[in-house]
CSV table of C-alpha atoms and ligand atoms in Angstrom, one decimal:
chain,number,residue,atom,x,y,z
A,1,MET,CA,127.1,13.9,-27.8
A,2,ILE,CA,124.5,14.0,-25.1
A,3,SER,CA,123.9,12.6,-21.7
A,4,LYS,CA,123.2,8.9,-21.5
A,5,LEU,CA,119.9,7.9,-23.2
A,6,THR,CA,118.4,6.3,-20.1
A,7,SER,CA,117.3,9.7,-18.9
A,8,LEU,CA,115.1,10.2,-21.9
A,9,PRO,CA,111.4,9.7,-22.0
A,10,VAL,CA,109.7,6.7,-23.6
A,11,VAL,CA,107.6,7.4,-26.7
A,12,PRO,CA,104.8,4.8,-26.8
A,13,ARG,CA,104.3,2.9,-30.1
A,14,SER,CA,101.4,0.9,-31.2
A,15,GLU,CA,102.0,-2.7,-32.1
A,16,ASP,CA,100.2,-2.1,-35.4
A,17,GLU,CA,102.1,0.9,-36.5
A,18,ASP,CA,103.9,0.5,-39.9
A,19,LEU,CA,107.4,1.7,-39.3
A,20,LEU,CA,108.8,0.2,-42.4
A,21,HIS,CA,109.0,1.1,-46.1
A,22,ARG,CA,109.7,-1.1,-49.0
A,23,TYR,CA,112.5,-1.2,-51.5
A,24,LYS,CA,112.0,-3.7,-54.4
A,25,GLY,CA,109.4,-5.4,-52.3
A,26,VAL,CA,111.7,-5.8,-49.3
A,27,PRO,CA,110.8,-4.0,-46.1
A,28,TYR,CA,113.4,-1.8,-44.5
A,29,ILE,CA,113.4,0.6,-41.5
A,30,ARG,CA,113.0,4.2,-42.5
A,31,THR,CA,116.5,5.1,-41.4
A,32,PHE,CA,117.7,3.0,-44.3
A,33,PRO,CA,116.5,5.3,-47.1
A,34,MET,CA,115.6,4.0,-50.5
A,35,GLU,CA,118.1,6.3,-52.2
A,36,ALA,CA,121.0,4.8,-50.1
A,37,LEU,CA,119.9,1.3,-51.0
A,38,GLU,CA,119.7,2.2,-54.7
A,39,CYS,CA,123.3,3.6,-54.4
A,40,MET,CA,124.7,0.2,-53.8
A,41,GLU,CA,124.5,-0.6,-57.4
A,42,THR,CA,127.1,2.0,-58.3
A,43,PHE,CA,128.8,2.6,-54.9
A,44,GLU,CA,132.5,2.8,-55.4
A,45,VAL,CA,134.4,0.2,-53.4
A,46,ARG,CA,138.1,0.6,-52.8
A,47,SER,CA,140.3,-2.5,-52.8
A,48,ASP,CA,141.8,-1.4,-49.5
A,49,ASP,CA,138.4,-1.0,-47.8
A,50,LEU,CA,137.5,-3.3,-44.9
A,51,PHE,CA,133.9,-4.4,-44.7
A,52,LEU,CA,132.4,-5.7,-41.5
A,53,ILE,CA,129.3,-7.7,-42.5
A,54,THR,CA,126.9,-9.1,-39.9
A,55,TYR,CA,123.3,-10.1,-39.3
A,56,PRO,CA,122.0,-7.6,-36.8
A,57,LYS,CA,122.9,-8.3,-33.1
A,58,ALA,CA,125.8,-10.7,-34.0
A,59,GLY,CA,128.4,-8.6,-32.1
A,60,THR,CA,128.9,-5.9,-34.8
A,61,THR,CA,129.7,-3.0,-32.4
A,62,TRP,CA,132.1,-5.2,-30.4
A,63,THR,CA,134.0,-6.2,-33.5
A,64,GLN,CA,134.0,-2.7,-34.8
A,65,GLU,CA,135.8,-1.5,-31.7
A,66,ILE,CA,138.3,-4.4,-31.8
A,67,ILE,CA,139.1,-3.6,-35.5
A,68,SER,CA,139.5,0.1,-34.6
A,69,MET,CA,142.0,-0.9,-31.8
A,70,VAL,CA,143.9,-3.2,-34.1
A,71,MET,CA,144.2,-0.8,-36.9
A,72,SER,CA,145.2,2.1,-34.7
A,73,GLY,CA,147.9,0.1,-32.9
A,74,ALA,CA,145.7,0.2,-29.8
A,75,ASN,CA,145.8,3.9,-29.7
A,76,GLU,CA,143.0,4.5,-27.1
A,77,GLU,CA,143.7,8.2,-26.8
A,78,GLU,CA,143.1,8.7,-30.5
A,79,LEU,CA,139.9,6.5,-30.6
A,80,ILE,CA,138.1,8.3,-27.8
A,81,LYS,CA,138.2,11.5,-29.8
A,82,THR,CA,135.5,10.3,-32.2
A,83,HIS,CA,132.5,8.0,-31.6
A,84,LEU,CA,132.7,4.6,-33.2
A,85,PHE,CA,129.7,5.4,-35.3
A,86,PHE,CA,131.7,8.0,-37.2
A,87,ARG,CA,135.0,6.2,-37.2
A,88,PHE,CA,133.4,3.1,-38.7
A,89,PRO,CA,130.5,4.3,-40.9
A,90,PHE,CA,127.2,2.3,-41.3
A,91,LEU,CA,126.8,1.8,-45.0
A,92,GLU,CA,123.0,1.8,-45.3
A,93,MET,CA,122.1,4.1,-42.5
A,94,ASN,CA,120.6,7.5,-43.1
A,95,TRP,CA,123.7,9.5,-43.7
A,96,ALA,CA,121.8,12.7,-44.5
A,97,SER,CA,121.0,13.7,-40.9
A,98,HIS,CA,123.7,11.8,-39.0
A,99,TYR,CA,126.9,12.4,-40.8
A,100,SER,CA,127.9,16.0,-40.8
A,101,GLN,CA,127.7,18.3,-43.8
A,102,CYS,CA,125.7,15.7,-45.7
A,103,ASP,CA,122.4,17.4,-46.2
A,104,GLN,CA,120.8,15.3,-48.8
A,105,VAL,CA,120.6,11.8,-50.0
A,106,PRO,CA,122.5,10.2,-51.6
A,107,SER,CA,125.0,11.7,-49.2
A,108,VAL,CA,126.5,8.2,-48.6
A,109,TYR,CA,128.7,9.2,-51.5
A,110,LYS,CA,129.6,12.6,-50.2
A,111,PHE,CA,130.6,11.2,-46.8
A,112,LEU,CA,132.4,8.1,-47.8
A,113,HIS,CA,134.2,9.8,-50.6
A,114,LYS,CA,135.8,12.1,-48.1
A,115,VAL,CA,136.9,9.3,-45.8
A,116,PRO,CA,140.6,8.6,-46.4
A,117,SER,CA,141.8,5.0,-47.0
A,118,PRO,CA,141.7,2.5,-45.6
A,119,ARG,CA,138.0,2.9,-44.8
A,120,THR,CA,136.2,0.6,-42.4
A,121,ILE,CA,132.5,0.1,-43.2
A,122,LYS,CA,129.8,-1.7,-41.3
A,123,THR,CA,126.8,-3.2,-43.1
A,124,HIS,CA,123.9,-5.6,-42.4
A,125,LEU,CA,122.9,-5.9,-46.0
A,126,THR,CA,122.2,-9.2,-47.6
A,127,MET,CA,124.6,-10.4,-50.2
A,128,ASP,CA,122.1,-9.4,-52.9
A,129,HIS,CA,121.9,-5.8,-51.7
A,130,LEU,CA,125.6,-5.2,-51.1
A,131,PRO,CA,127.6,-2.8,-53.3
A,132,HIS,CA,128.1,-4.7,-56.6
A,133,GLN,CA,131.8,-3.8,-56.6
A,134,LEU,CA,132.4,-5.7,-53.4
A,135,PHE,CA,132.5,-8.8,-55.6
A,136,THR,CA,134.8,-7.4,-58.3
A,137,LYS,CA,137.3,-5.4,-56.2
A,138,LYS,CA,137.2,-8.0,-53.4
A,139,PRO,CA,138.2,-5.9,-50.4
A,140,LYS,CA,138.8,-7.6,-47.1
A,141,VAL,CA,135.6,-8.7,-45.4
A,142,ILE,CA,135.2,-9.7,-41.8
A,143,TYR,CA,131.9,-11.6,-41.2
A,144,VAL,CA,130.7,-12.3,-37.6
A,145,ALA,CA,128.0,-14.8,-36.9
A,146,ARG,CA,126.2,-15.5,-33.7
A,147,ASN,CA,123.9,-18.3,-32.6
A,148,PRO,CA,120.3,-17.5,-33.8
A,149,LYS,CA,118.6,-18.0,-30.4
A,150,ASP,CA,120.7,-15.3,-28.7
A,151,VAL,CA,120.4,-13.1,-31.9
A,152,ALA,CA,116.6,-13.4,-31.5
A,153,VAL,CA,116.7,-12.4,-27.8
A,154,SER,CA,119.1,-9.5,-28.4
A,155,PHE,CA,117.0,-8.2,-31.4
A,156,PHE,CA,113.8,-8.6,-29.4
A,157,HIS,CA,115.3,-6.1,-26.8
A,158,MET,CA,116.2,-3.8,-29.6
A,159,HIS,CA,112.6,-3.9,-31.0
A,160,HIS,CA,111.3,-3.4,-27.5
A,161,HIS,CA,113.3,-0.3,-26.7
A,162,PHE,CA,114.3,1.3,-30.0
A,163,ASN,CA,111.5,3.4,-31.4
A,164,ILE,CA,112.5,3.1,-35.1
A,165,LEU,CA,111.7,-0.6,-35.0
A,166,PRO,CA,108.2,-2.1,-34.8
A,167,TYR,CA,107.1,-2.6,-31.3
A,168,TYR,CA,106.8,-6.0,-29.5
A,169,SER,CA,105.8,-6.1,-25.9
A,170,ASP,CA,106.5,-9.8,-25.4
A,171,PHE,CA,109.1,-12.3,-26.6
A,172,SER,CA,106.7,-15.0,-27.6
A,173,ARG,CA,104.9,-12.8,-30.1
A,174,PHE,CA,108.3,-11.7,-31.4
A,175,LEU,CA,109.7,-15.2,-31.8
A,176,SER,CA,106.5,-16.4,-33.4
A,177,ASP,CA,106.7,-13.6,-36.0
A,178,CYS,CA,110.4,-14.4,-36.6
A,179,MET,CA,109.7,-18.0,-37.2
A,180,LYS,CA,106.9,-17.2,-39.6
A,181,GLY,CA,109.0,-14.6,-41.4
A,182,GLU,CA,106.5,-11.8,-40.7
A,183,GLU,CA,107.6,-8.7,-42.4
A,184,LYS,CA,107.1,-6.4,-39.5
A,185,CYS,CA,109.6,-8.0,-37.1
A,186,LEU,CA,112.6,-7.6,-39.5
A,187,ILE,CA,114.3,-10.7,-38.3
A,188,SER,CA,113.4,-14.0,-39.9
A,189,PHE,CA,114.3,-17.6,-39.6
A,190,LEU,CA,112.6,-18.4,-42.9
A,191,GLN,CA,114.3,-18.5,-46.3
A,192,ILE,CA,112.7,-15.2,-47.3
A,193,SER,CA,113.9,-11.7,-47.7
A,194,VAL,CA,112.8,-9.5,-44.8
A,195,HIS,CA,115.0,-6.5,-43.9
A,196,CYS,CA,118.3,-8.2,-43.6
A,197,GLY,CA,117.1,-11.4,-45.0
A,198,SER,CA,116.7,-14.6,-43.1
A,199,TRP,CA,119.3,-15.4,-40.5
A,200,TYR,CA,120.0,-18.7,-42.3
A,201,GLU,CA,120.4,-17.0,-45.7
A,202,HIS,CA,122.6,-14.3,-44.4
A,203,THR,CA,124.9,-16.4,-42.3
A,204,LEU,CA,125.2,-19.3,-44.7
A,205,SER,CA,125.9,-17.1,-47.7
A,206,TRP,CA,129.1,-15.9,-46.0
A,207,TRP,CA,129.9,-19.3,-44.5
A,208,GLN,CA,130.1,-20.6,-48.1
A,209,LYS,CA,132.7,-17.9,-48.8
A,210,ARG,CA,134.7,-18.5,-45.6
A,211,ASN,CA,137.8,-19.9,-47.4
A,212,GLU,CA,138.1,-17.1,-49.9
A,213,PRO,CA,141.4,-15.2,-49.1
A,214,ASN,CA,139.7,-11.8,-48.6
A,215,VAL,CA,137.2,-13.3,-46.0
A,216,LEU,CA,137.6,-13.9,-42.3
A,217,PHE,CA,134.6,-15.7,-40.8
A,218,LEU,CA,134.3,-15.3,-37.0
A,219,LYS,CA,131.8,-16.4,-34.4
A,220,TYR,CA,130.6,-14.4,-31.4
A,221,GLU,CA,130.8,-17.4,-29.1
A,222,ASP,CA,134.5,-18.0,-30.0
A,223,MET,CA,135.2,-14.4,-29.3
A,224,LYS,CA,133.5,-14.7,-25.9
A,225,GLN,CA,135.5,-17.9,-25.3
A,226,ASP,CA,138.9,-16.4,-26.2
A,227,LEU,CA,139.0,-12.7,-27.0
A,228,ARG,CA,142.8,-12.6,-27.2
A,229,LYS,CA,142.7,-15.2,-29.9
A,230,ALA,CA,140.1,-13.3,-31.9
A,231,VAL,CA,142.2,-10.1,-31.6
A,232,LYS,CA,145.2,-11.9,-33.0
A,233,GLN,CA,143.2,-13.5,-35.8
A,234,ILE,CA,141.9,-10.0,-36.8
A,235,ALA,CA,145.4,-8.5,-36.6
A,236,ASN,CA,146.8,-11.3,-38.7
A,237,PHE,CA,144.0,-11.0,-41.3
A,238,LEU,CA,144.6,-7.2,-41.5
A,239,ASP,CA,148.4,-7.6,-41.6
A,240,CYS,CA,148.7,-5.4,-38.5
A,241,LYS,CA,151.6,-6.2,-36.3
A,242,MET,CA,150.7,-5.9,-32.7
A,243,SER,CA,152.9,-6.2,-29.6
A,244,GLU,CA,151.7,-8.5,-26.8
A,245,GLU,CA,151.1,-5.3,-24.8
A,246,ALA,CA,148.9,-3.9,-27.5
A,247,VAL,CA,146.9,-7.2,-27.7
A,248,GLU,CA,146.4,-7.1,-23.9
A,249,LEU,CA,145.3,-3.5,-24.1
A,250,THR,CA,142.8,-4.3,-26.8
A,251,VAL,CA,141.4,-7.3,-24.9
A,252,ARG,CA,140.9,-5.0,-21.8
A,253,HIS,CA,139.5,-2.1,-23.9
A,254,CYS,CA,137.0,-4.4,-25.7
A,255,SER,CA,135.7,-6.3,-22.6
A,256,PHE,CA,132.0,-6.0,-22.1
A,257,GLU,CA,132.3,-3.9,-19.0
A,258,SER,CA,134.8,-1.6,-20.5
A,259,MET,CA,132.8,-1.1,-23.8
A,260,LYS,CA,129.6,-0.5,-21.9
A,261,GLN,CA,131.2,2.5,-20.1
A,262,ASN,CA,133.1,3.8,-23.1
A,263,ARG,CA,131.3,6.9,-24.3
A,264,SER,CA,133.0,6.8,-27.7
A,265,ALA,CA,132.0,3.2,-28.4
A,266,ASN,CA,128.7,2.5,-26.6
A,267,PRO,CA,125.8,3.7,-29.0
A,268,ASP,CA,123.9,4.7,-25.8
A,269,TYR,CA,125.8,7.9,-25.9
A,270,LEU,CA,124.9,8.8,-29.5
A,271,GLU,CA,122.3,11.4,-30.0
A,272,PHE,CA,121.1,9.4,-33.0
A,273,PHE,CA,120.3,6.4,-30.8
A,274,ALA,CA,118.9,8.4,-28.0
A,275,GLY,CA,116.4,10.5,-29.9
A,276,ASP,CA,116.0,13.3,-32.4
A,277,SER,CA,114.2,16.5,-32.6
A,278,GLU,CA,110.9,14.7,-33.5
A,279,GLY,CA,111.4,12.5,-30.5
A,280,GLU,CA,110.7,9.4,-32.6
A,281,LYS,CA,113.8,7.4,-31.7
A,282,THR,CA,113.8,7.7,-28.0
A,283,ILE,CA,114.4,4.6,-26.0
A,284,GLU,CA,112.9,3.2,-22.8
A,285,PRO,CA,114.5,4.0,-19.5
A,286,ASN,CA,117.2,1.6,-18.3
A,287,ALA,CA,117.6,-0.1,-21.7
A,288,SER,CA,121.1,-0.3,-23.0
A,289,PHE,CA,122.5,-1.2,-26.4
A,290,ILE,CA,125.4,-3.0,-24.8
A,291,ARG,CA,122.9,-5.1,-22.8
A,292,LYS,CA,124.1,-8.4,-21.4
A,293,GLY,CA,126.8,-9.8,-23.8
A,294,THR,CA,126.5,-13.4,-22.9
A,295,VAL,CA,126.1,-16.8,-24.6
A,296,GLY,CA,122.9,-18.6,-23.7
A,297,ASP,CA,120.6,-15.8,-22.6
A,298,TRP,CA,118.0,-17.4,-24.8
A,299,LYS,CA,117.3,-19.9,-22.0
A,300,ASN,CA,115.7,-17.1,-20.1
A,301,TYR,CA,113.2,-16.5,-22.9
A,302,PHE,CA,112.5,-19.6,-24.9
A,303,THR,CA,109.8,-22.0,-23.5
A,304,VAL,CA,110.5,-25.7,-23.9
A,305,SER,CA,108.1,-26.0,-26.8
A,306,GLN,CA,109.5,-22.9,-28.6
A,307,ASN,CA,112.9,-24.4,-28.2
A,308,GLU,CA,111.9,-27.7,-29.6
A,309,ALA,CA,110.2,-26.1,-32.6
A,310,PHE,CA,113.3,-23.9,-33.2
A,311,ASP,CA,115.7,-26.9,-32.9
A,312,ALA,CA,113.7,-28.9,-35.4
A,313,ASP,CA,113.7,-26.1,-37.9
A,314,TYR,CA,117.4,-25.3,-37.3
A,315,LYS,CA,118.4,-28.9,-37.8
A,316,THR,CA,116.7,-29.0,-41.2
A,317,LYS,CA,118.1,-25.8,-42.4
A,318,MET,CA,121.7,-26.3,-41.2
A,319,GLU,CA,122.0,-29.9,-42.3
A,320,GLY,CA,125.1,-30.5,-44.4
A,321,THR,CA,126.5,-27.0,-43.9
A,322,GLU,CA,129.2,-28.1,-41.3
A,323,LEU,CA,128.5,-24.8,-39.5
A,324,THR,CA,128.0,-25.3,-35.8
A,325,PHE,CA,127.4,-22.9,-32.9
A,326,ASP,CA,127.8,-23.0,-29.1
A,327,PHE,CA,124.4,-22.2,-27.6
A,328,GLN,CA,125.8,-22.1,-24.1
A,329,MET,CA,129.1,-21.5,-22.4
A,330,ASN,CA,130.7,-24.1,-20.1
B,1,PPS,S1,123.6,-4.1,-34.1
B,1,PPS,O1,122.4,-3.3,-33.7
B,1,PPS,O2,123.2,-5.1,-35.1
B,1,PPS,O3,124.7,-3.3,-34.6
B,1,PPS,O4,124.0,-4.9,-32.7
B,1,PPS,P1,125.4,-5.7,-32.5
B,1,PPS,O5,126.4,-4.7,-32.1
B,1,PPS,O6,125.7,-6.6,-33.7
B,1,PPS,O7,125.0,-6.6,-31.3
B,1,PPS,C1,124.7,-6.2,-30.0
B,1,PPS,C2,125.0,-7.3,-29.1
B,1,PPS,O8,126.4,-7.4,-28.9
B,1,PPS,C3,126.7,-7.3,-27.5
B,1,PPS,N1,128.0,-6.7,-27.2
B,1,PPS,C4,129.0,-7.4,-26.6
B,1,PPS,N2,129.1,-8.6,-26.2
B,1,PPS,C5,130.3,-9.0,-25.6
B,1,PPS,N3,131.3,-8.2,-25.4
B,1,PPS,C6,131.3,-6.9,-25.8
B,1,PPS,N4,132.3,-6.0,-25.6
B,1,PPS,C7,130.1,-6.4,-26.4
B,1,PPS,N5,129.6,-5.2,-27.0
B,1,PPS,C8,128.4,-5.5,-27.4
B,1,PPS,C9,125.5,-6.5,-27.0
B,1,PPS,O9,125.4,-6.5,-25.6
B,1,PPS,C10,124.4,-7.1,-27.7
B,1,PPS,O10,124.1,-8.4,-27.2
B,1,PPS,P2,123.0,-8.7,-26.1
B,1,PPS,O11,122.8,-10.2,-26.1
B,1,PPS,O12,121.7,-8.0,-26.4
B,1,PPS,O13,123.6,-8.2,-24.8
């Protein structure tokens, strides 16, 4: 654990730098090592695992902390002893250097094999790249979706300040690359596979599975609207009995302000996010992972014409799916 990342220096990146590598033709950031991705074919899933699956920036960290509170019986004292990143492992992340005693890939096995059941596992992988056993053992899956305009803005900030991602100095260029499905920007609104796939592909593939008994499909905007309801939904789905007091405590603990200040939940306080010995992952001053946490921030970034183009594309791709999003809060 280190002091907050905002005190660290910025490492300049070039907009042309290739920060990605390719697995079966699909570009990934280098902290998702090839070997870890290959492991998914044989990765041993347990039927009592809980997978939290999201497209990046959909509210993953927030939901991880809610799940941790629910499963621990709102035991804040216990949770603060270990950072969320280690309580709730990130399946495809480079385990070798960030999870203790795991000195070589595929250390994903070594680390996760040691984790006692029930394990909670975070992943952004597309359905095609998930552990194959997820579809035979059918453990519980919580999927969180967020409206794509706010996802784009949130991910832009991550590209801007997080040095393992390709650099974008302005939102217009970023959005234009997202819309075109350019490989280097990692987020896509096209039906193609870049990094975590297209937002549509990712979100709709789990929307189609929303009625399966092992799947709970949540939306970021609903969680913002009524966090108490979301906590209860999660508790019900996980068969965790919670007193009203524990629910209230979870709601307070997982509020935006509380999580931002929580050194064991906010990734800002992780050495991994703040920088490593090569200095390649340092982040710009004043940037924060738990940034704004609102619905509708896209309005501060999209121009009228960008919004029209986005809406037209969105309408075509979402037609007939019955999945709707709130793009602003009343
Ligand atoms: S990642 O990198 O994919 O794991 O990012 P992820 O955690 O999915 O998403 C980060 C966004 O979630 C916001 N966030 C929250 N919103 C509301 N309440 C709480 N408690 C909360 N915690 C995190 C975070 O601020 C990012 O959204 P933006 O829009 O950038 O603020």
